[in-house]
mmCIF file of C-alpha atoms in Angstrom:
data_model
loop_
_atom_site.group_PDB
_atom_site.id
_atom_site.type_symbol
_atom_site.label_atom_id
_atom_site.label_comp_id
_atom_site.label_asym_id
_atom_site.label_seq_id
_atom_site.Cartn_x
_atom_site.Cartn_y
_atom_site.Cartn_z
ATOM 1 C CA MET A 934 43.537 58.817 0.631
ATOM 2 C CA ALA A 935 46.877 58.936 -0.896
ATOM 3 C CA LEU A 936 48.128 55.446 -2.048
ATOM 4 C CA ALA A 937 51.038 53.831 -0.431
ATOM 5 C CA ALA A 938 54.327 52.949 -2.040
ATOM 6 C CA GLY A 939 53.726 49.446 -3.630
ATOM 7 C CA THR A 940 50.291 50.026 -4.612
ATOM 8 C CA ARG A 941 49.566 48.288 -7.822
ATOM 9 C CA LEU A 942 46.875 49.588 -10.184
ATOM 10 C CA GLY A 943 46.847 47.563 -13.464
ATOM 11 C CA HIS A 944 50.867 46.862 -14.180
ATOM 12 C CA TYR A 945 51.764 50.123 -12.640
ATOM 13 C CA GLU A 946 53.595 50.166 -9.337
ATOM 14 C CA ILE A 947 53.029 53.124 -7.036
ATOM 15 C CA ILE A 948 56.738 54.458 -5.894
ATOM 16 C CA SER A 949 55.576 57.850 -4.227
ATOM 17 C CA ARG A 950 53.405 60.842 -4.478
ATOM 18 C CA LEU A 951 54.046 63.631 -6.201
ATOM 19 C CA GLY A 952 51.520 66.020 -5.676
ATOM 20 C CA ALA A 953 47.728 66.897 -5.822
ATOM 21 C CA GLY A 954 45.497 69.267 -7.297
ATOM 22 C CA GLY A 955 41.936 70.066 -8.714
ATOM 23 C CA MET A 956 42.324 66.946 -11.289
ATOM 24 C CA GLY A 957 43.470 64.434 -8.530
ATOM 25 C CA GLU A 958 46.530 63.170 -7.245
ATOM 26 C CA VAL A 959 49.894 62.531 -9.241
ATOM 27 C CA TYR A 960 52.219 59.683 -8.391
ATOM 28 C CA ARG A 961 55.311 58.478 -9.676
ATOM 29 C CA ALA A 962 54.824 54.927 -10.708
ATOM 30 C CA ARG A 963 56.986 52.039 -12.553
ATOM 31 C CA ASP A 964 55.435 50.503 -15.468
ATOM 32 C CA ALA A 965 56.319 46.729 -15.136
ATOM 33 C CA ARG A 966 55.835 45.606 -18.347
ATOM 34 C CA LEU A 967 58.062 48.190 -20.036
ATOM 35 C CA GLY A 968 60.535 49.040 -17.002
ATOM 36 C CA ARG A 969 59.809 52.657 -17.264
ATOM 37 C CA ASP A 970 59.084 55.641 -14.452
ATOM 38 C CA VAL A 971 55.918 57.414 -15.554
ATOM 39 C CA ALA A 972 53.295 59.583 -13.806
ATOM 40 C CA LEU A 973 50.148 58.162 -13.063
ATOM 41 C CA LYS A 974 47.161 60.581 -12.001
ATOM 42 C CA ILE A 975 44.531 59.171 -10.201
ATOM 43 C CA LEU A 976 41.011 60.831 -10.889
ATOM 44 C CA PRO A 977 38.558 62.146 -8.216
ATOM 45 C CA ALA A 978 35.919 59.628 -7.153
ATOM 46 C CA GLU A 979 33.134 61.198 -8.586
ATOM 47 C CA VAL A 980 34.700 60.536 -12.278
ATOM 48 C CA ALA A 981 35.218 56.783 -11.417
ATOM 49 C CA GLY A 982 31.611 56.691 -10.134
ATOM 50 C CA ASP A 983 29.659 58.363 -12.794
ATOM 51 C CA ALA A 984 29.659 56.122 -16.160
ATOM 52 C CA SER A 985 29.258 59.016 -18.710
ATOM 53 C CA ARG A 986 31.845 60.857 -17.160
ATOM 54 C CA GLN A 987 34.223 57.824 -17.308
ATOM 55 C CA ARG A 988 33.218 57.497 -20.874
ATOM 56 C CA LEU A 989 34.047 61.216 -21.520
ATOM 57 C CA PHE A 990 37.227 60.912 -19.983
ATOM 58 C CA GLU A 991 38.511 57.672 -21.721
ATOM 59 C CA LYS A 992 37.345 59.514 -24.906
ATOM 60 C CA GLU A 993 39.323 62.690 -24.132
ATOM 61 C CA ALA A 994 42.580 60.492 -23.065
ATOM 62 C CA ARG A 995 42.151 58.236 -26.237
ATOM 63 C CA ALA A 996 42.291 61.707 -28.327
ATOM 64 C CA LEU A 997 45.413 62.899 -26.672
ATOM 65 C CA ALA A 998 47.195 60.070 -26.813
ATOM 66 C CA ALA A 999 47.039 59.751 -30.278
ATOM 67 C CA LEU A 1000 48.774 63.586 -30.507
ATOM 68 C CA SER A 1001 52.477 63.577 -30.358
ATOM 69 C CA HIS A 1002 54.191 66.653 -30.107
ATOM 70 C CA PRO A 1003 57.017 68.217 -28.015
ATOM 71 C CA ASN A 1004 55.327 70.853 -25.885
ATOM 72 C CA ILE A 1005 52.720 68.397 -24.699
ATOM 73 C CA VAL A 1006 53.150 65.683 -22.036
ATOM 74 C CA ALA A 1007 52.373 62.509 -23.643
ATOM 75 C CA VAL A 1008 49.676 60.257 -22.419
ATOM 76 C CA PHE A 1009 50.434 56.645 -22.465
ATOM 77 C CA ASP A 1010 47.570 54.561 -21.023
ATOM 78 C CA VAL A 1011 43.796 55.163 -19.332
ATOM 79 C CA GLY A 1012 42.580 52.314 -16.733
ATOM 80 C CA THR A 1013 40.494 51.581 -13.859
ATOM 81 C CA ASP A 1014 41.345 49.308 -10.840
ATOM 82 C CA GLY A 1015 39.748 48.724 -7.610
ATOM 83 C CA GLY A 1016 37.560 51.827 -7.759
ATOM 84 C CA PHE A 1017 40.265 54.023 -9.115
ATOM 85 C CA SER A 1018 40.241 56.022 -12.508
ATOM 86 C CA TYR A 1019 43.842 56.981 -13.623
ATOM 87 C CA ILE A 1020 45.723 58.181 -16.772
ATOM 88 C CA VAL A 1021 49.262 57.761 -17.312
ATOM 89 C CA SER A 1022 51.469 59.936 -18.894
ATOM 90 C CA GLU A 1023 55.027 60.807 -19.559
ATOM 91 C CA LEU A 1024 56.986 61.639 -16.508
ATOM 92 C CA VAL A 1025 58.495 65.230 -17.160
ATOM 93 C CA ASP A 1026 61.704 66.243 -15.142
ATOM 94 C CA GLY A 1027 60.282 70.169 -14.545
ATOM 95 C CA LYS A 1028 58.385 72.707 -12.620
ATOM 96 C CA PRO A 1029 55.341 74.517 -12.990
ATOM 97 C CA LEU A 1030 55.588 77.796 -14.631
ATOM 98 C CA ARG A 1031 55.360 80.597 -12.004
ATOM 99 C CA GLY A 1032 56.707 83.676 -11.322
ATOM 100 C CA SER A 1033 57.998 86.549 -13.672
ATOM 101 C CA GLY A 1034 61.848 85.885 -13.354
ATOM 102 C CA PHE A 1035 62.316 85.579 -16.922
ATOM 103 C CA GLY A 1036 64.294 87.885 -19.580
ATOM 104 C CA LEU A 1037 62.648 89.078 -22.525
ATOM 105 C CA ARG A 1038 64.044 86.257 -24.902
ATOM 106 C CA GLU A 1039 63.171 83.538 -22.614
ATOM 107 C CA THR A 1040 59.472 84.764 -21.755
ATOM 108 C CA VAL A 1041 59.005 84.989 -26.013
ATOM 109 C CA ASP A 1042 60.693 81.486 -26.392
ATOM 110 C CA ILE A 1043 58.186 79.962 -23.643
ATOM 111 C CA ALA A 1044 55.020 81.825 -25.261
ATOM 112 C CA VAL A 1045 56.241 80.370 -28.931
ATOM 113 C CA GLN A 1046 56.202 76.860 -27.582
ATOM 114 C CA ILE A 1047 52.929 77.210 -25.759
ATOM 115 C CA ALA A 1048 51.334 78.513 -28.756
ATOM 116 C CA SER A 1049 52.904 75.790 -30.367
ATOM 117 C CA GLY A 1050 51.337 73.040 -28.248
ATOM 118 C CA LEU A 1051 48.106 74.527 -28.344
ATOM 119 C CA ALA A 1052 47.810 75.059 -32.188
ATOM 120 C CA ALA A 1053 48.433 71.288 -32.432
ATOM 121 C CA ALA A 1054 46.159 70.423 -29.912
ATOM 122 C CA HIS A 1055 43.236 72.386 -31.292
ATOM 123 C CA SER A 1056 44.115 71.203 -34.940
ATOM 124 C CA ALA A 1057 43.536 67.643 -33.464
ATOM 125 C CA GLY A 1058 39.879 68.916 -31.774
ATOM 126 C CA ILE A 1059 41.112 68.792 -28.074
ATOM 127 C CA ILE A 1060 40.670 71.901 -25.936
ATOM 128 C CA HIS A 1061 42.478 72.266 -22.842
ATOM 129 C CA ARG A 1062 39.836 74.426 -20.894
ATOM 130 C CA ASP A 1063 41.717 74.889 -17.752
ATOM 131 C CA LEU A 1064 45.218 76.530 -19.006
ATOM 132 C CA LYS A 1065 47.485 77.667 -16.224
ATOM 133 C CA PRO A 1066 50.962 78.145 -14.809
ATOM 134 C CA ASP A 1067 50.225 74.739 -12.745
ATOM 135 C CA ASN A 1068 49.462 72.909 -15.928
ATOM 136 C CA ILE A 1069 52.536 74.161 -17.733
ATOM 137 C CA LEU A 1070 55.815 72.660 -17.000
ATOM 138 C CA LEU A 1071 59.119 74.239 -17.758
ATOM 139 C CA THR A 1072 62.168 71.369 -17.744
ATOM 140 C CA ARG A 1073 65.689 71.984 -16.889
ATOM 141 C CA ASP A 1074 66.567 72.332 -20.586
ATOM 142 C CA GLY A 1075 63.967 75.028 -21.421
ATOM 143 C CA ARG A 1076 61.427 72.668 -23.112
ATOM 144 C CA VAL A 1077 57.657 73.736 -22.204
ATOM 145 C CA LYS A 1078 55.144 70.547 -21.498
ATOM 146 C CA ILE A 1079 51.312 71.307 -21.119
ATOM 147 C CA LEU A 1080 49.517 68.577 -19.301
ATOM 148 C CA ASP A 1081 45.834 68.000 -18.355
ATOM 149 C CA PHE A 1082 44.202 68.479 -21.564
ATOM 150 C CA GLY A 1083 40.878 68.084 -21.512
ATOM 151 C CA LEU A 1084 40.939 66.659 -17.956
ATOM 152 C CA ALA A 1085 38.685 69.535 -16.814
ATOM 153 C CA LYS A 1086 35.809 68.594 -18.616
ATOM 154 C CA VAL A 1087 35.260 65.846 -16.620
ATOM 155 C CA SER A 1088 36.375 66.723 -13.374
ATOM 156 C CA VAL A 1089 34.523 69.527 -10.764
ATOM 157 C CA GLY A 1090 36.515 71.496 -8.048
ATOM 158 C CA GLN A 1091 35.131 73.307 -5.162
ATOM 159 C CA VAL A 1092 35.582 77.240 -4.775
ATOM 160 C CA ASP A 1093 37.002 78.978 -1.934
ATOM 161 C CA ALA A 1094 35.410 82.519 -2.050
ATOM 162 C CA ALA A 1095 38.382 84.266 -0.550
ATOM 163 C CA ALA A 1096 40.661 82.999 -3.433
ATOM 164 C CA SER A 1097 40.677 83.949 -6.919
ATOM 165 C CA THR A 1098 42.861 80.961 -8.150
ATOM 166 C CA GLU A 1099 40.785 78.128 -7.103
ATOM 167 C CA THR A 1100 38.808 76.003 -9.685
ATOM 168 C CA LEU A 1101 35.315 76.780 -10.352
ATOM 169 C CA ALA A 1102 32.461 74.623 -11.831
ATOM 170 C CA VAL A 1103 29.826 75.850 -13.937
ATOM 171 C CA GLU A 1104 26.784 74.311 -15.325
ATOM 172 C CA SER A 1105 26.656 74.990 -18.902
ATOM 173 C CA ALA A 1106 24.524 73.480 -21.705
ATOM 174 C CA PRO A 1107 26.957 70.982 -23.344
ATOM 175 C CA GLY A 1108 28.015 69.759 -19.665
ATOM 176 C CA VAL A 1109 30.294 70.599 -16.939
ATOM 177 C CA VAL A 1110 32.892 73.461 -17.482
ATOM 178 C CA VAL A 1111 35.723 73.917 -15.283
ATOM 179 C CA GLY A 1112 38.534 76.983 -15.184
ATOM 180 C CA THR A 1113 40.652 78.371 -12.670
ATOM 181 C CA VAL A 1114 39.032 81.388 -11.830
ATOM 182 C CA GLY A 1115 41.880 83.988 -12.350
ATOM 183 C CA TYR A 1116 42.887 82.144 -15.929
ATOM 184 C CA MET A 1117 39.052 82.010 -17.289
ATOM 185 C CA SER A 1118 37.768 83.356 -20.176
ATOM 186 C CA PRO A 1119 34.735 85.301 -19.875
ATOM 187 C CA GLU A 1120 32.660 82.896 -21.814
ATOM 188 C CA GLN A 1121 33.641 80.328 -19.172
ATOM 189 C CA VAL A 1122 32.481 82.817 -16.241
ATOM 190 C CA ARG A 1123 29.162 83.011 -18.221
ATOM 191 C CA GLY A 1124 28.951 79.249 -18.328
ATOM 192 C CA LEU A 1125 28.586 79.419 -22.459
ATOM 193 C CA PRO A 1126 30.266 76.543 -24.508
ATOM 194 C CA VAL A 1127 34.064 76.841 -24.981
ATOM 195 C CA THR A 1128 36.123 77.034 -28.346
ATOM 196 C CA ASN A 1129 39.647 77.075 -29.002
ATOM 197 C CA GLN A 1130 39.736 80.857 -28.448
ATOM 198 C CA THR A 1131 38.833 80.091 -25.003
ATOM 199 C CA ASP A 1132 42.125 78.578 -24.403
ATOM 200 C CA LEU A 1133 43.955 81.243 -26.123
ATOM 201 C CA PHE A 1134 42.311 83.933 -23.394
ATOM 202 C CA SER A 1135 43.772 81.918 -20.815
ATOM 203 C CA PHE A 1136 47.361 81.652 -22.584
ATOM 204 C CA GLY A 1137 46.920 85.552 -22.706
ATOM 205 C CA VAL A 1138 46.725 85.985 -18.923
ATOM 206 C CA VAL A 1139 49.540 83.148 -18.221
ATOM 207 C CA LEU A 1140 51.578 85.308 -20.963
ATOM 208 C CA TYR A 1141 50.635 88.746 -19.158
ATOM 209 C CA GLU A 1142 51.671 87.369 -15.714
ATOM 210 C CA LEU A 1143 55.164 86.200 -17.118
ATOM 211 C CA VAL A 1144 55.728 89.750 -18.153
ATOM 212 C CA MET A 1145 54.164 91.598 -15.551
ATOM 213 C CA GLY A 1146 54.482 89.184 -12.395
ATOM 214 C CA GLU A 1147 50.929 89.736 -11.816
ATOM 215 C CA ARG A 1148 47.150 88.682 -13.505
ATOM 216 C CA PRO A 1149 45.652 91.372 -15.578
ATOM 217 C CA PHE A 1150 42.309 91.044 -13.884
ATOM 218 C CA PRO A 1151 42.876 90.849 -10.105
ATOM 219 C CA GLY A 1152 40.583 91.024 -7.389
ATOM 220 C CA ASN A 1153 39.876 90.127 -3.636
ATOM 221 C CA SER A 1154 37.064 87.496 -4.125
ATOM 222 C CA VAL A 1155 36.035 85.290 -6.606
ATOM 223 C CA MET A 1156 33.260 87.436 -7.622
ATOM 224 C CA ALA A 1157 35.504 90.393 -7.972
ATOM 225 C CA VAL A 1158 37.864 88.516 -10.620
ATOM 226 C CA CYS A 1159 34.827 87.304 -12.495
ATOM 227 C CA ASP A 1160 33.400 90.719 -12.884
ATOM 228 C CA ALA A 1161 36.785 92.352 -14.018
ATOM 229 C CA ILE A 1162 37.121 89.403 -16.443
ATOM 230 C CA LEU A 1163 33.663 90.118 -18.002
ATOM 231 C CA HIS A 1164 33.836 94.105 -17.611
ATOM 232 C CA ASP A 1165 37.358 95.553 -17.238
ATOM 233 C CA PRO A 1166 39.910 95.998 -19.489
ATOM 234 C CA PRO A 1167 43.162 94.409 -18.630
ATOM 235 C CA HIS A 1168 45.730 96.219 -16.507
ATOM 236 C CA GLY A 1169 47.987 97.992 -18.516
ATOM 237 C CA PHE A 1170 51.777 97.521 -18.733
ATOM 238 C CA GLY A 1171 53.319 100.692 -16.892
ATOM 239 C CA ASP A 1172 56.792 102.044 -17.737
ATOM 240 C CA ARG A 1173 58.066 98.424 -18.511
ATOM 241 C CA PRO A 1174 60.655 98.195 -21.394
ATOM 242 C CA ILE A 1175 58.154 95.989 -23.455
ATOM 243 C CA PRO A 1176 58.232 95.673 -26.888
ATOM 244 C CA GLY A 1177 54.985 97.075 -28.621
ATOM 245 C CA LYS A 1178 54.208 93.628 -30.613
ATOM 246 C CA LEU A 1179 54.330 91.660 -27.451
ATOM 247 C CA LYS A 1180 52.093 94.038 -25.948
ATOM 248 C CA ALA A 1181 49.828 94.012 -28.840
ATOM 249 C CA ILE A 1182 49.867 90.473 -28.773
ATOM 250 C CA ILE A 1183 48.478 89.948 -25.381
ATOM 251 C CA ARG A 1184 45.798 92.611 -25.581
ATOM 252 C CA LYS A 1185 44.562 90.762 -28.588
ATOM 253 C CA LEU A 1186 44.646 87.404 -26.580
ATOM 254 C CA LEU A 1187 42.669 89.020 -23.808
ATOM 255 C CA GLU A 1188 39.805 90.455 -26.166
ATOM 256 C CA LYS A 1189 36.457 89.619 -24.505
ATOM 257 C CA GLY A 1190 34.993 88.332 -27.477
ATOM 258 C CA PRO A 1191 36.247 85.085 -28.972
ATOM 259 C CA ALA A 1192 35.941 86.110 -32.285
ATOM 260 C CA ASN A 1193 38.284 89.023 -31.844
ATOM 261 C CA ARG A 1194 41.104 86.994 -30.703
ATOM 262 C CA TYR A 1195 43.531 84.990 -32.606
ATOM 263 C CA ASP A 1196 43.322 81.671 -33.892
ATOM 264 C CA SER A 1197 46.116 79.368 -32.296
ATOM 265 C CA ALA A 1198 47.972 79.073 -35.464
ATOM 266 C CA GLU A 1199 47.733 82.765 -35.879
ATOM 267 C CA VAL A 1200 49.466 83.796 -32.459
ATOM 268 C CA HIS A 1201 52.088 80.914 -32.814
ATOM 269 C CA LEU A 1202 53.056 82.618 -36.257
ATOM 270 C CA GLU A 1203 53.057 86.210 -34.763
ATOM 271 C CA LEU A 1204 55.435 84.820 -31.580
ATOM 272 C CA LYS A 1205 57.812 83.136 -33.901
ATOM 273 C CA ALA A 1206 58.109 86.179 -35.952
ATOM 274 C CA LEU A 1207 58.683 88.342 -32.766
ATOM 275 C CA ASP A 1208 61.322 85.756 -31.307
ATOM 276 C CA SER A 1209 63.008 86.082 -34.815
ATOM 277 C CA SER A 1210 63.002 89.761 -34.956
ATOM 278 C CA LEU A 1211 64.747 89.705 -31.016
ATOM 279 C CA ALA A 1212 67.075 87.424 -32.256
ATOM 280 C CA LEU A 1213 68.095 89.586 -35.108
ATOM 281 C CA ALA A 1214 68.109 92.423 -32.851
ATOM 282 C CA GLY A 1215 70.667 91.417 -30.567
ATOM 283 C CA PRO A 1216 73.258 93.109 -28.097
ATOM 284 C CA ALA A 1217 76.162 93.051 -31.034
ATOM 285 C CA ARG A 1218 76.102 95.834 -33.314
ATOM 286 C CA LEU A 1219 75.781 95.628 -36.779
ATOM 287 C CA SER A 1220 77.399 96.706 -39.798
ATOM 288 C CA ARG A 1221 75.476 98.422 -42.411
ATOM 289 C CA THR A 1222 74.812 95.651 -44.758
ATOM 290 C CA ALA A 1223 74.044 93.240 -41.704
ATOM 291 C CA TRP A 1224 71.143 95.751 -40.900
ATOM 292 C CA ILE A 1225 69.901 95.840 -44.518
ATOM 293 C CA ALA A 1226 69.867 92.113 -44.345
ATOM 294 C CA VAL A 1227 67.587 92.431 -41.090
ATOM 295 C CA GLY A 1228 65.125 94.912 -42.418
ATOM 296 C CA ALA A 1229 64.683 92.275 -45.519
ATOM 297 C CA GLY A 1230 64.320 89.605 -43.086
ATOM 298 C CA ALA A 1231 61.638 91.624 -40.981
ATOM 299 C CA VAL A 1232 59.935 92.248 -44.198
ATOM 300 C CA LEU A 1233 59.700 88.870 -45.514
ATOM 301 C CA ALA A 1234 58.598 87.637 -41.838
ATOM 302 C CA CYS A 1235 55.990 90.131 -42.218
ATOM 303 C CA ILE A 1236 54.783 88.970 -45.757
ATOM 304 C CA MET A 1237 55.023 85.248 -44.691
ATOM 305 C CA THR A 1238 53.043 86.180 -41.287
ATOM 306 C CA GLY A 1239 50.308 87.812 -43.528
ATOM 307 C CA TRP A 1240 50.200 84.876 -46.147
ATOM 308 C CA PHE A 1241 49.793 82.839 -42.794
ATOM 309 C CA TRP A 1242 46.765 84.661 -41.211
ATOM 310 C CA HIS A 1243 45.558 84.911 -44.642
ATOM 311 C CA ARG A 1244 45.286 80.639 -44.903
ATOM 312 C CA SER A 1245 44.370 80.160 -41.500
ATOM 313 C CA SER A 1246 41.552 82.986 -41.959
ATOM 314 C CA ARG A 1247 40.094 80.985 -44.928
ATOM 315 C CA GLU A 1248 40.774 77.713 -43.364
ATOM 316 C CA ARG A 1249 38.617 78.970 -40.095
ATOM 317 C CA TRP A 1250 36.041 80.164 -42.864
ATOM 318 C CA ALA A 1251 35.863 76.837 -44.631
ATOM 319 C CA ARG A 1252 35.695 74.788 -41.419
ATOM 320 C CA GLU A 1253 33.423 76.679 -39.149
ATOM 321 C CA THR A 1254 31.008 79.386 -41.271
ATOM 322 C CA ALA A 1255 31.185 77.313 -44.626
ATOM 323 C CA THR A 1256 30.293 74.273 -43.065
ATOM 324 C CA THR A 1257 27.605 75.590 -40.953
ATOM 325 C CA GLU A 1258 26.007 77.314 -44.294
ATOM 326 C CA VAL A 1259 26.574 74.086 -46.507
ATOM 327 C CA THR A 1260 24.658 71.951 -43.623
ATOM 328 C CA ARG A 1261 21.692 74.592 -43.819
ATOM 329 C CA LEU A 1262 21.393 74.811 -47.524
ATOM 330 C CA VAL A 1263 21.377 71.361 -47.634
ATOM 331 C CA ASP A 1264 18.890 70.853 -45.088
ATOM 332 C CA ALA A 1265 16.574 73.419 -46.872
ATOM 333 C CA ALA A 1266 17.009 71.455 -50.409
ATOM 334 C CA ASP A 1267 18.761 74.291 -51.949
ATOM 335 C CA TYR A 1268 21.390 72.302 -53.191
ATOM 336 C CA VAL A 1269 22.756 74.638 -56.134
ATOM 337 C CA LYS A 1270 23.874 76.937 -53.489
ATOM 338 C CA ALA A 1271 25.051 74.405 -51.238
ATOM 339 C CA ALA A 1272 27.011 72.471 -54.250
ATOM 340 C CA ALA A 1273 28.888 76.001 -55.097
ATOM 341 C CA LEU A 1274 29.705 76.870 -51.620
ATOM 342 C CA ALA A 1275 30.854 73.307 -50.580
ATOM 343 C CA ARG A 1276 32.929 73.403 -54.139
ATOM 344 C CA GLU A 1277 34.794 76.711 -52.736
ATOM 345 C CA ALA A 1278 35.220 75.412 -49.250
ATOM 346 C CA ARG A 1279 36.627 71.896 -50.427
ATOM 347 C CA SER A 1280 39.286 74.074 -52.428
ATOM 348 C CA VAL A 1281 40.483 75.457 -49.117
ATOM 349 C CA LEU A 1282 40.131 72.244 -46.992
ATOM 350 C CA PRO A 1283 40.247 69.412 -49.716
ATOM 351 C CA GLU A 1284 40.505 66.440 -47.379
ATOM 352 C CA ASP A 1285 38.302 67.624 -44.601
ATOM 353 C CA PRO A 1286 35.992 64.559 -43.645
ATOM 354 C CA THR A 1287 33.065 66.826 -42.882
ATOM 355 C CA LEU A 1288 32.998 68.629 -46.102
ATOM 356 C CA GLU A 1289 33.408 65.720 -47.994
ATOM 357 C CA LYS A 1290 30.522 64.294 -46.576
ATOM 358 C CA LEU A 1291 28.239 67.320 -47.287
ATOM 359 C CA TRP A 1292 29.385 67.549 -50.844
ATOM 360 C CA MET A 1293 28.183 64.378 -51.293
ATOM 361 C CA ARG A 1294 24.760 65.205 -50.054
ATOM 362 C CA ALA A 1295 24.573 68.047 -51.987
ATOM 363 C CA THR A 1296 25.458 66.644 -55.171
ATOM 364 C CA GLY A 1297 24.547 63.787 -57.428
ATOM 365 C CA GLU A 1298 26.489 61.230 -59.632
ATOM 366 C CA VAL A 1299 25.256 61.718 -63.051
ATOM 367 C CA SER A 1300 26.505 59.587 -66.479
ATOM 368 C CA VAL A 1301 26.463 61.315 -69.711
ATOM 369 C CA SER A 1302 27.249 59.513 -73.024
ATOM 370 C CA SER A 1303 27.457 61.142 -76.424
ATOM 371 C CA VAL A 1304 26.685 58.982 -79.275
ATOM 372 C CA PRO A 1305 28.478 59.799 -81.691
ATOM 373 C CA ALA A 1306 31.247 61.299 -79.859
ATOM 374 C CA GLY A 1307 32.044 64.783 -79.546
ATOM 375 C CA ALA A 1308 29.056 66.386 -78.577
ATOM 376 C CA GLU A 1309 29.035 69.383 -76.365
ATOM 377 C CA VAL A 1310 26.414 68.807 -73.355
ATOM 378 C CA SER A 1311 25.441 71.233 -71.098
ATOM 379 C CA ILE A 1312 22.534 71.461 -68.480
ATOM 380 C CA ARG A 1313 19.881 73.829 -67.422
ATOM 381 C CA LEU A 1314 18.450 73.789 -63.858
ATOM 382 C CA TYR A 1315 14.706 74.265 -63.902
ATOM 383 C CA SER A 1316 15.282 77.365 -61.689
ATOM 384 C CA GLY A 1317 17.614 78.693 -64.536
ATOM 385 C CA GLY A 1318 21.067 79.504 -65.221
ATOM 386 C CA SER A 1319 23.426 76.998 -66.901
ATOM 387 C CA GLU A 1320 26.865 75.013 -66.778
ATOM 388 C CA CYS A 1321 28.756 73.544 -69.082
ATOM 389 C CA LEU A 1322 29.910 69.863 -68.263
ATOM 390 C CA GLY A 1323 32.857 70.001 -70.475
ATOM 391 C CA ILE A 1324 32.540 67.118 -72.712
ATOM 392 C CA SER A 1325 34.289 68.253 -75.904
ATOM 393 C CA ARG A 1326 35.769 66.583 -79.010
ATOM 394 C CA GLU A 1327 39.196 65.965 -77.299
ATOM 395 C CA ASP A 1328 37.282 63.644 -75.157
ATOM 396 C CA ALA A 1329 36.397 61.141 -77.901
ATOM 397 C CA SER A 1330 38.583 57.970 -78.551
ATOM 398 C CA PRO A 1331 39.524 57.123 -81.721
ATOM 399 C CA GLN A 1332 38.447 53.581 -81.486
ATOM 400 C CA ASP A 1333 34.969 54.624 -79.858
ATOM 401 C CA SER A 1334 32.149 56.484 -81.286
ATOM 402 C CA ARG A 1335 31.032 57.170 -78.054
ATOM 403 C CA THR A 1336 31.935 59.808 -75.301
ATOM 404 C CA SER A 1337 31.023 58.596 -71.892
ATOM 405 C CA ARG A 1338 31.925 60.637 -68.795
ATOM 406 C CA ARG A 1339 30.602 60.621 -65.144
ATOM 407 C CA LEU A 1340 30.099 63.748 -63.107
ATOM 408 C CA ARG A 1341 28.725 65.314 -60.082
ATOM 409 C CA LEU A 1342 26.167 67.978 -60.225
ATOM 410 C CA ALA A 1343 24.285 69.615 -57.504
ATOM 411 C CA GLY A 1344 21.091 68.028 -56.208
ATOM 412 C CA GLY A 1345 17.854 68.810 -57.743
ATOM 413 C CA GLN A 1346 15.741 68.806 -61.364
ATOM 414 C CA ALA A 1347 17.705 69.729 -64.624
ATOM 415 C CA ARG A 1348 17.278 69.523 -68.340
ATOM 416 C CA ILE A 1349 20.063 68.173 -70.222
ATOM 417 C CA ARG A 1350 20.911 68.916 -73.746
ATOM 418 C CA ASN A 1351 23.442 68.243 -76.574
ATOM 419 C CA ARG A 1352 24.501 69.253 -79.543
#
């Protein structure tokens, strides 16, 4: 039932209905406290009536409210009133990203902005889960705004067997995964847990549709589309004059296996490099000197892209692979290996709270004193191996005959010797 103009929810007064979708009805509302117009989304009744999903909704909304990015619709507030659960966000003067009537430069610019928003959200631990053109707004001045981050996690839609763009609910181990069939990743179709790469597959579908005017996995029913997503390669590009680099980016985004897709930071850098190369290769004729500069710039862009790719790969290794392995080693009481691996991972992500906790679990603090000062102290684990602690004559103070240092060592038993 649509809310009438003048209805109040909290300190928000409904002005008019803007639209509706699988995630609820959207209204233009007036914030009586701050005197500004906002977008107010009423979530489906099943969310308000389910305490666990209500808590999940509020958790997702708080995480998103803490995120400030020019390509993500800002969340201002969340509340419940009169049996309605709602989320309040900025009111964007824009239209959903539909169709393929964009030039190459404009398409790549839009893609860069989408990738930037996804990278920011993913770095904050937020996954969209239902990225599609209807959830991407384009303002009059060309600014991309992504909306409805995380809401698919707490909402359930209905499936129309004759349509390939309806919202599909799939029960999975972590909870309920919802996506729009034509834009779902293979893991979503299978009901598997989602990751950042899930959003990137959907991004690949959106980008393909921008370029080609159709989705890469068409079908005349939900089952046909799901089967194509799982088993078929994406449709090709025909004879369209599309840069080879853009084709390669789209193909990698649409890889079946999540591990074979880009990291969100990687694809953002790749698209920025492509955008820069298109700008350099503009329609104007360039002098020989200018072309040399273009070539040098392209080489530099490739070098920087490679560096950032390597860095992001190392960060992903530290955050995902190393963290899991250190946890296993600590649980198995293999503290020496755990500490060594944690030390390497912390050099990549020095301020990561998870790695810091694992480092504290894998190591213990030892206080070593040398009397008289200047002794070299080493340890040897019962299992073998030796590590010099580094207390040397330079550590001694002229006023003190004792050298003391507090150190963190791998847990377990060790012999300590000084000389």
